[in-house]
XYZ file of N, CA and C in Angstrom:
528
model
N 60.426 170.330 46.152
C 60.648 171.452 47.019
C 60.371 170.992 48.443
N 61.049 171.222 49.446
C 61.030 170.914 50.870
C 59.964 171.891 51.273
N 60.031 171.723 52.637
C 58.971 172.810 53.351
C 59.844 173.510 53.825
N 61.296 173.722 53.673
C 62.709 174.846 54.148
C 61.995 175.821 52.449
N 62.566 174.942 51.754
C 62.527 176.308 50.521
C 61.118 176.917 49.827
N 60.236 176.257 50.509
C 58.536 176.656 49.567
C 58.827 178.372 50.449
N 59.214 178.493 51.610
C 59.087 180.071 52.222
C 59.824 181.177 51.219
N 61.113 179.966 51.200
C 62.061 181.618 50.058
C 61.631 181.072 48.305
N 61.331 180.564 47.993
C 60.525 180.419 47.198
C 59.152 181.502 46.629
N 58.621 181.533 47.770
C 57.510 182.303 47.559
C 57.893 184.186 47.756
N 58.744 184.252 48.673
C 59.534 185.624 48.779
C 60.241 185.731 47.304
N 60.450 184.960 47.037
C 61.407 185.531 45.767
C 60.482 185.855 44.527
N 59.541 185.038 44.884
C 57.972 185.576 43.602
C 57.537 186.531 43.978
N 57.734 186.606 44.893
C 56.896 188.447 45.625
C 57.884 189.703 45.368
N 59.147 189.325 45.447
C 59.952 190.157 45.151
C 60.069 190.404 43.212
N 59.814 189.593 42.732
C 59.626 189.630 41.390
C 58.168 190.407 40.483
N 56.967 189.791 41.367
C 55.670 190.901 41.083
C 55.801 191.978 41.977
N 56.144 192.304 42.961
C 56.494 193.474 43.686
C 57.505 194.580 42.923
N 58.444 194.446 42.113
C 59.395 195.175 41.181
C 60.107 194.706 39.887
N 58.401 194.747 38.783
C 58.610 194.855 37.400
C 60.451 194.494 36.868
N 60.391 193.659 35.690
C 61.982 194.606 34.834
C 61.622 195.489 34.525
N 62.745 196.202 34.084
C 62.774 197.402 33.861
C 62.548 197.469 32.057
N 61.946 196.112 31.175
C 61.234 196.172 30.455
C 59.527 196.797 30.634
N 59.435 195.847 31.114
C 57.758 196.598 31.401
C 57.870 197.637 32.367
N 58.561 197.957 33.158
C 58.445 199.166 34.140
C 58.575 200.804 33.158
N 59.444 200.454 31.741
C 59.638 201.346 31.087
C 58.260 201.585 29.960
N 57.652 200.694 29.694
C 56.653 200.821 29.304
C 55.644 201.708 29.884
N 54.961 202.856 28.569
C 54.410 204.097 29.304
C 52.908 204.049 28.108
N 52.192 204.201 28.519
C 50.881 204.536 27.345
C 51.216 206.128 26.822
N 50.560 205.591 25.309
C 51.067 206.488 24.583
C 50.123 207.630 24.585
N 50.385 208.774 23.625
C 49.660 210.270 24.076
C 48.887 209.855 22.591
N 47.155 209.868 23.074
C 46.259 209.631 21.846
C 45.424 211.429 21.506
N 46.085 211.598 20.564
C 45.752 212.856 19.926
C 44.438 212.397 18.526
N 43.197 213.348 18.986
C 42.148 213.820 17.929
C 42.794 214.834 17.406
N 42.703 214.334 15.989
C 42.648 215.219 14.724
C 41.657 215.805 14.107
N 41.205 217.383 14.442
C 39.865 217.395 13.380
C 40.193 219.081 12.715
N 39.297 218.790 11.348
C 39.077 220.291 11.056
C 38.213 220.652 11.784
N 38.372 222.154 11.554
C 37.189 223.188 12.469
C 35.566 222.696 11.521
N 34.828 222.695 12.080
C 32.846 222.320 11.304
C 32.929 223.370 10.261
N 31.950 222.819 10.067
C 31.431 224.160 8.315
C 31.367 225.438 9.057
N 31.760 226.609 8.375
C 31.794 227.756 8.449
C 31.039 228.684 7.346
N 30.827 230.136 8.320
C 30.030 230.608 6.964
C 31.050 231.564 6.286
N 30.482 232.078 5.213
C 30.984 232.874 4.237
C 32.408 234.082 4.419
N 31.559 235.071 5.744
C 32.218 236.075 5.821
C 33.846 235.709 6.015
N 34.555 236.951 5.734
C 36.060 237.249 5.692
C 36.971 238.169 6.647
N 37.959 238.298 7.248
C 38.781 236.708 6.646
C 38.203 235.772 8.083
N 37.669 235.841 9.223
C 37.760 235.199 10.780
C 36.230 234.685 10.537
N 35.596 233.558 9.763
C 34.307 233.705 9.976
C 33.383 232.464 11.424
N 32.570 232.626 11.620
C 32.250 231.881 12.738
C 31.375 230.388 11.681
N 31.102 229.432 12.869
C 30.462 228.063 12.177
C 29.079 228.325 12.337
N 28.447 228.047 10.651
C 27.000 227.779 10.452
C 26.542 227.126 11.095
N 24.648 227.130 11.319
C 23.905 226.235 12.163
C 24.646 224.890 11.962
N 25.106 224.860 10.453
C 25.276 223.256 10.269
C 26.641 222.860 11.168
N 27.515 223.622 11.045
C 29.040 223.317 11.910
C 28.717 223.240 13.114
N 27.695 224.087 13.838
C 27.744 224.186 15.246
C 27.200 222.700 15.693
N 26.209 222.423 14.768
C 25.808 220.795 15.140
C 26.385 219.934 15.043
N 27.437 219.784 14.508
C 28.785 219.066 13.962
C 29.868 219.593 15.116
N 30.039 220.598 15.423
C 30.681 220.765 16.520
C 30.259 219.746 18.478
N 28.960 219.896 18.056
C 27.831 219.499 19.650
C 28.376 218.189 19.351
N 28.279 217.300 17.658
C 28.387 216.083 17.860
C 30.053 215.715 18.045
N 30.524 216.194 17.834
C 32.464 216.220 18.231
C 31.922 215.855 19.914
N 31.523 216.910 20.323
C 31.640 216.848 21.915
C 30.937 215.630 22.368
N 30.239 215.195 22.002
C 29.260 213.436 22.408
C 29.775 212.541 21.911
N 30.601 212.524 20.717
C 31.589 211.646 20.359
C 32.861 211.515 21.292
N 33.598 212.330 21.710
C 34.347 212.578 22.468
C 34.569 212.353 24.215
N 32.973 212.576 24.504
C 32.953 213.162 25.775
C 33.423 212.069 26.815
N 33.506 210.954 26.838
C 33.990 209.485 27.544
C 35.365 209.359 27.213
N 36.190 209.836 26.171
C 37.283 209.652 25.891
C 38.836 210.498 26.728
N 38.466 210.636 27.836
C 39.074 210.938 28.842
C 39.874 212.058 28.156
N 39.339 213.139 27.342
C 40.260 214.367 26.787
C 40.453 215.551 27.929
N 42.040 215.869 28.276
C 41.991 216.766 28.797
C 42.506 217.939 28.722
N 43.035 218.011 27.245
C 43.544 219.549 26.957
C 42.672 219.127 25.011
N 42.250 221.106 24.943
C 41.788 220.965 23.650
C 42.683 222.123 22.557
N 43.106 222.007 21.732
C 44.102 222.830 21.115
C 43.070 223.483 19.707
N 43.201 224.389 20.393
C 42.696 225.214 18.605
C 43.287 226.591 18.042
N 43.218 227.019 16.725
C 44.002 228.310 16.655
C 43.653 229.644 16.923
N 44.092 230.120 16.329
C 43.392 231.303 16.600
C 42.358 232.024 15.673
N 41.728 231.100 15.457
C 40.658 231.500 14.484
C 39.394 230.784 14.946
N 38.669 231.994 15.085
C 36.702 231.758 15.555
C 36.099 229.993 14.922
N 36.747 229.933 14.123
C 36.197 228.696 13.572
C 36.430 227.533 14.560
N 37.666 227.441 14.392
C 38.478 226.035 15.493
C 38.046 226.400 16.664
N 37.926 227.647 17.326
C 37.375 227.774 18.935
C 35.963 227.523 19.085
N 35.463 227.892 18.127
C 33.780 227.327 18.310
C 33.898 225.843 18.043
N 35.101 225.436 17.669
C 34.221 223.765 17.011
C 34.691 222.856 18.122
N 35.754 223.916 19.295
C 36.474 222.931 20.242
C 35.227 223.101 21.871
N 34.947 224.378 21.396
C 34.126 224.922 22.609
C 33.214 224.221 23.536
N 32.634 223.089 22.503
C 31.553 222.245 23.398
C 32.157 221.318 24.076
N 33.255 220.695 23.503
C 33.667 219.884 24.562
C 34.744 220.316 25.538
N 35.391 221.299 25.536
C 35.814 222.226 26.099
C 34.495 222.518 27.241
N 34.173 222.691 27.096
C 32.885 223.294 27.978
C 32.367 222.203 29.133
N 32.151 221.074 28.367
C 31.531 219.424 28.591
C 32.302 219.025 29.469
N 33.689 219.274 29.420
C 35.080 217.922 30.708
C 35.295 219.510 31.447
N 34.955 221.113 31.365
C 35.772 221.860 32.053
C 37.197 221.946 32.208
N 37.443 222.249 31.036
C 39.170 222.385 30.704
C 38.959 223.317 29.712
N 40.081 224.379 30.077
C 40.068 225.914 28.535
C 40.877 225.368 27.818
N 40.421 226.353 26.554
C 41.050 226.280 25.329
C 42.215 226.729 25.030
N 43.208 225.879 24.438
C 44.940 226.054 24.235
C 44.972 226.875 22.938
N 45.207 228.020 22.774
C 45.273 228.540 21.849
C 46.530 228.279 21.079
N 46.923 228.475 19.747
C 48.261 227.563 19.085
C 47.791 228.564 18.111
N 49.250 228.861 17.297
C 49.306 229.462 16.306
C 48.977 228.887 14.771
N 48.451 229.093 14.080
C 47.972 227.906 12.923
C 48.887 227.529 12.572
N 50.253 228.828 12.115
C 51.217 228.675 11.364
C 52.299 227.493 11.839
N 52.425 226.838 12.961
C 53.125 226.815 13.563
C 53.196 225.573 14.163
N 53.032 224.368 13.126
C 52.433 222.877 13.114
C 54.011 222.141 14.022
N 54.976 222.538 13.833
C 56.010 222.188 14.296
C 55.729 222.442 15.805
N 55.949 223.362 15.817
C 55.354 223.702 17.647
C 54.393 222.930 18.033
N 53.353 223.176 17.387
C 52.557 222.378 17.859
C 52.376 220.644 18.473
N 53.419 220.489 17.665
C 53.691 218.598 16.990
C 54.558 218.483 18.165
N 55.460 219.186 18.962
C 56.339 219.528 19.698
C 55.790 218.798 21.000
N 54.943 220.059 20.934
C 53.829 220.215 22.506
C 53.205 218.939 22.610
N 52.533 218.713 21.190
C 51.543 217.351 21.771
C 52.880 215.751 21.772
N 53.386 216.081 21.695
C 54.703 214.504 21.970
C 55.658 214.610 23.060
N 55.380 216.154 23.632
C 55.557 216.337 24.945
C 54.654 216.257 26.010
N 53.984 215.911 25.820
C 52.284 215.943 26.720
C 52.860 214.317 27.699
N 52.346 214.527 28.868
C 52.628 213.128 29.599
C 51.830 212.032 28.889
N 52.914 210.996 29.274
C 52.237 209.500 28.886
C 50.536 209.396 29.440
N 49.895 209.088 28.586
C 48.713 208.834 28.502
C 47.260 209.858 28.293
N 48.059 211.070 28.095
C 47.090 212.034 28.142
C 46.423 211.612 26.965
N 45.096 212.792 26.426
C 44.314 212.860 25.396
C 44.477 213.644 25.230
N 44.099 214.328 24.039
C 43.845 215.662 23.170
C 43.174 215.641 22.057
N 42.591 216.731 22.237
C 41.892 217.513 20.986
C 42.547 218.234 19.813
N 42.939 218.541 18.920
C 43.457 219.297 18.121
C 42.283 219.612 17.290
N 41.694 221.009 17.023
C 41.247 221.624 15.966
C 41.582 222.665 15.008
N 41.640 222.278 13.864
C 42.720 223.038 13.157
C 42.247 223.184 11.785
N 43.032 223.088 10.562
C 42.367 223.155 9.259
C 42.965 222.353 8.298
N 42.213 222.620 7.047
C 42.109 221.209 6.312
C 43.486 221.216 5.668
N 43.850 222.562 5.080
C 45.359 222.155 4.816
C 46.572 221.854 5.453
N 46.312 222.082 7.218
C 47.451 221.810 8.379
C 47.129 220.530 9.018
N 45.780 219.851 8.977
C 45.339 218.355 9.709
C 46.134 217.586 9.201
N 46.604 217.299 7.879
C 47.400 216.283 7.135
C 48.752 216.295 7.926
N 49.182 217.658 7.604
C 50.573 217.488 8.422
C 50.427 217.430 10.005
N 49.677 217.601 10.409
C 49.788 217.667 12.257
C 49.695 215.942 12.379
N 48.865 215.278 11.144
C 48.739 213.857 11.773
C 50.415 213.235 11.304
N 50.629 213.723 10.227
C 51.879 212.823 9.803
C 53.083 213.505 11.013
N 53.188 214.441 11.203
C 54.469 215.201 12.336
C 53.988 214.041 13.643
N 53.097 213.502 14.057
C 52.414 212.648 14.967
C 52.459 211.243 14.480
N 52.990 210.904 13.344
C 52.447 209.434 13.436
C 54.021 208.921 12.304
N 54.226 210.240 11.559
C 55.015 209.548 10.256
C 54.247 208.959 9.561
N 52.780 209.146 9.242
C 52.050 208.663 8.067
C 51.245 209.536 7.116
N 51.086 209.519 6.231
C 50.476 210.260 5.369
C 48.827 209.714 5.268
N 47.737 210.636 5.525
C 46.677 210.495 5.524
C 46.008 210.938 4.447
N 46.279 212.251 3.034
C 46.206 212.644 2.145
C 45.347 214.252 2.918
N 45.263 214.812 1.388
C 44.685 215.686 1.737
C 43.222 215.844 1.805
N 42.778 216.744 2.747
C 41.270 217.288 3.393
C 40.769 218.244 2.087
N 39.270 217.520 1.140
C 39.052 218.875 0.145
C 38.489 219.866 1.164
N 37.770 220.760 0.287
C 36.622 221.371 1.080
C 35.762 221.455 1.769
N 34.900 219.771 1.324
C 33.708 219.071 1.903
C 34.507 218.430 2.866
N 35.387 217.893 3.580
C 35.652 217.062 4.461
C 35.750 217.781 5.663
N 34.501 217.683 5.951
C 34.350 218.143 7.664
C 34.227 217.148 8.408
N 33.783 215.783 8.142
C 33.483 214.839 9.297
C 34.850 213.692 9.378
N 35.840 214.217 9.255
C 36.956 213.381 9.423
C 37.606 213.464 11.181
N 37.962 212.598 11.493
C 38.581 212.531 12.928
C 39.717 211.974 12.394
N 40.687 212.109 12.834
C 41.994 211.192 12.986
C 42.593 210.961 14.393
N 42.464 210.042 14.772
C 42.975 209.242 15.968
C 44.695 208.956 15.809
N 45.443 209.665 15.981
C 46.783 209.715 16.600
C 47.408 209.202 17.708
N 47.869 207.677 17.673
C 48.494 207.533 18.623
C 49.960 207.655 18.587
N 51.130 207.779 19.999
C 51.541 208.741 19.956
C 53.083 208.192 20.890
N 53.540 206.824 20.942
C 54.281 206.111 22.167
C 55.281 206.923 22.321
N 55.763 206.909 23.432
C 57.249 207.589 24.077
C 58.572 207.370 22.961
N 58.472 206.049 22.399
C 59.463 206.209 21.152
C 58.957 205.183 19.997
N 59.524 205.358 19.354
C 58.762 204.080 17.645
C 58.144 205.664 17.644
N 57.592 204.494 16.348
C 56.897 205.315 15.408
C 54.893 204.983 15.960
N 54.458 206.035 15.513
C 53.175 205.771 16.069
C 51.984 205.589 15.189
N 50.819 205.457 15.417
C 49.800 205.061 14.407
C 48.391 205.820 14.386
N 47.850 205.726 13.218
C 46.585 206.326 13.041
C 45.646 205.415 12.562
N 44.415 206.306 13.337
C 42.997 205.396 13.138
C 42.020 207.003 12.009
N 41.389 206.304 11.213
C 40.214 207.593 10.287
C 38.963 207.131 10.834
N 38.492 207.808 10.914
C 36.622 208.053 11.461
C 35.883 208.887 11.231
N 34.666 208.944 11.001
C 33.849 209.978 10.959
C 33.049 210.216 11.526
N 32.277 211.612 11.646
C 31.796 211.788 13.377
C 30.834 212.982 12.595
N 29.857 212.874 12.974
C 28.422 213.690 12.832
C 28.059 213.292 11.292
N 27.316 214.588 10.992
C 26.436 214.199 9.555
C 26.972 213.675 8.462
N 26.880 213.298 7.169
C 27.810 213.007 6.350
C 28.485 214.259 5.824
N 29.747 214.504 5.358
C 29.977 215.774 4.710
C 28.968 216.490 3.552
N 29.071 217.652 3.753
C 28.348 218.075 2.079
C 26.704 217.712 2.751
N 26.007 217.774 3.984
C 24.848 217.022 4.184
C 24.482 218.246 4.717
């Protein structure tokens, strides 16, 4: 290389890290959706609220969570899922998205419409978590019995493909 071309040389590398292809420029981080049931609940019928034990299981959702840059929390319309979203709801100062239980399609909608890189919460129930993760990922996670309150599912979520899930568990052991 002469000392004529080291100048356009170096302009033409600047012009190259200065404006990405439009491979990586299209590249977007994907939308990472929490999956959880609502905490233990008590008895009463049909709207009941979460036992001492859920509410502590709820506090630990929110300390598990609270670094994970969440900024919308989705729960239904049932006392259960709003108390179990409430603390961390409360914790980042962002309200609660109310969503119809029935209505997992919508829902699945909203969260794959959410901008590249957001977070979310979803709290919901044990027979709709299975499908909200598979409408989100195309995978089958099985079904939630009764005792499975300490399940998380980590939903990730890319602009196109297919996307992936992580299982975790978060506060006491179930049944504890």
């Amino acid at each position: 290389m002469t000392a004529r071309t080291i100048p356009l040389f170096l302009a033409a590398l600047a012009g190259l890290v200065a404006s990405p292809s439009p491979a990586i420029a299209q590249t977007a981080e994907p939308v990472t959706v929490f999956v959880v049931r609502h905490a233990e609940k008590g008895p009463e019928n049909p709207d009941p609220s979460l036992t001492d034990v859920g509410q502590a299981r709820a506090r630990a959702l929110a300390e598990m969570l609270k670094d994970a840059r969440v900024s919308r929390v989705f729960v239904s319309q049932f006392k259960r899922t709003q108390e179990t979203g409430q603390p961390l709801a409360e914790r980042l100062g962002v309200a609660l998205s109310t969503v119809d239980a029935r209505d997992v399609a919508g829902l699945v909608g909203t969260l794959k419409g959410l901008p590249a890189g957001t977070r979310a919460l979803v709290v919901s129930h044990s027979n709709l978590v299975p499908a909200i993760v598979k409408g989100l990922t195309g995978q089958d996670v099985g079904e939630l019995t009764d005792e499975d309150y300490d399940r998380i599912y980590v939903a990730s979520v890319p602009p196109s493909g297919p996307g992936g899930v992580l299982y975790l568990h978060f506060g006491a052991p179930a049944g504890h």
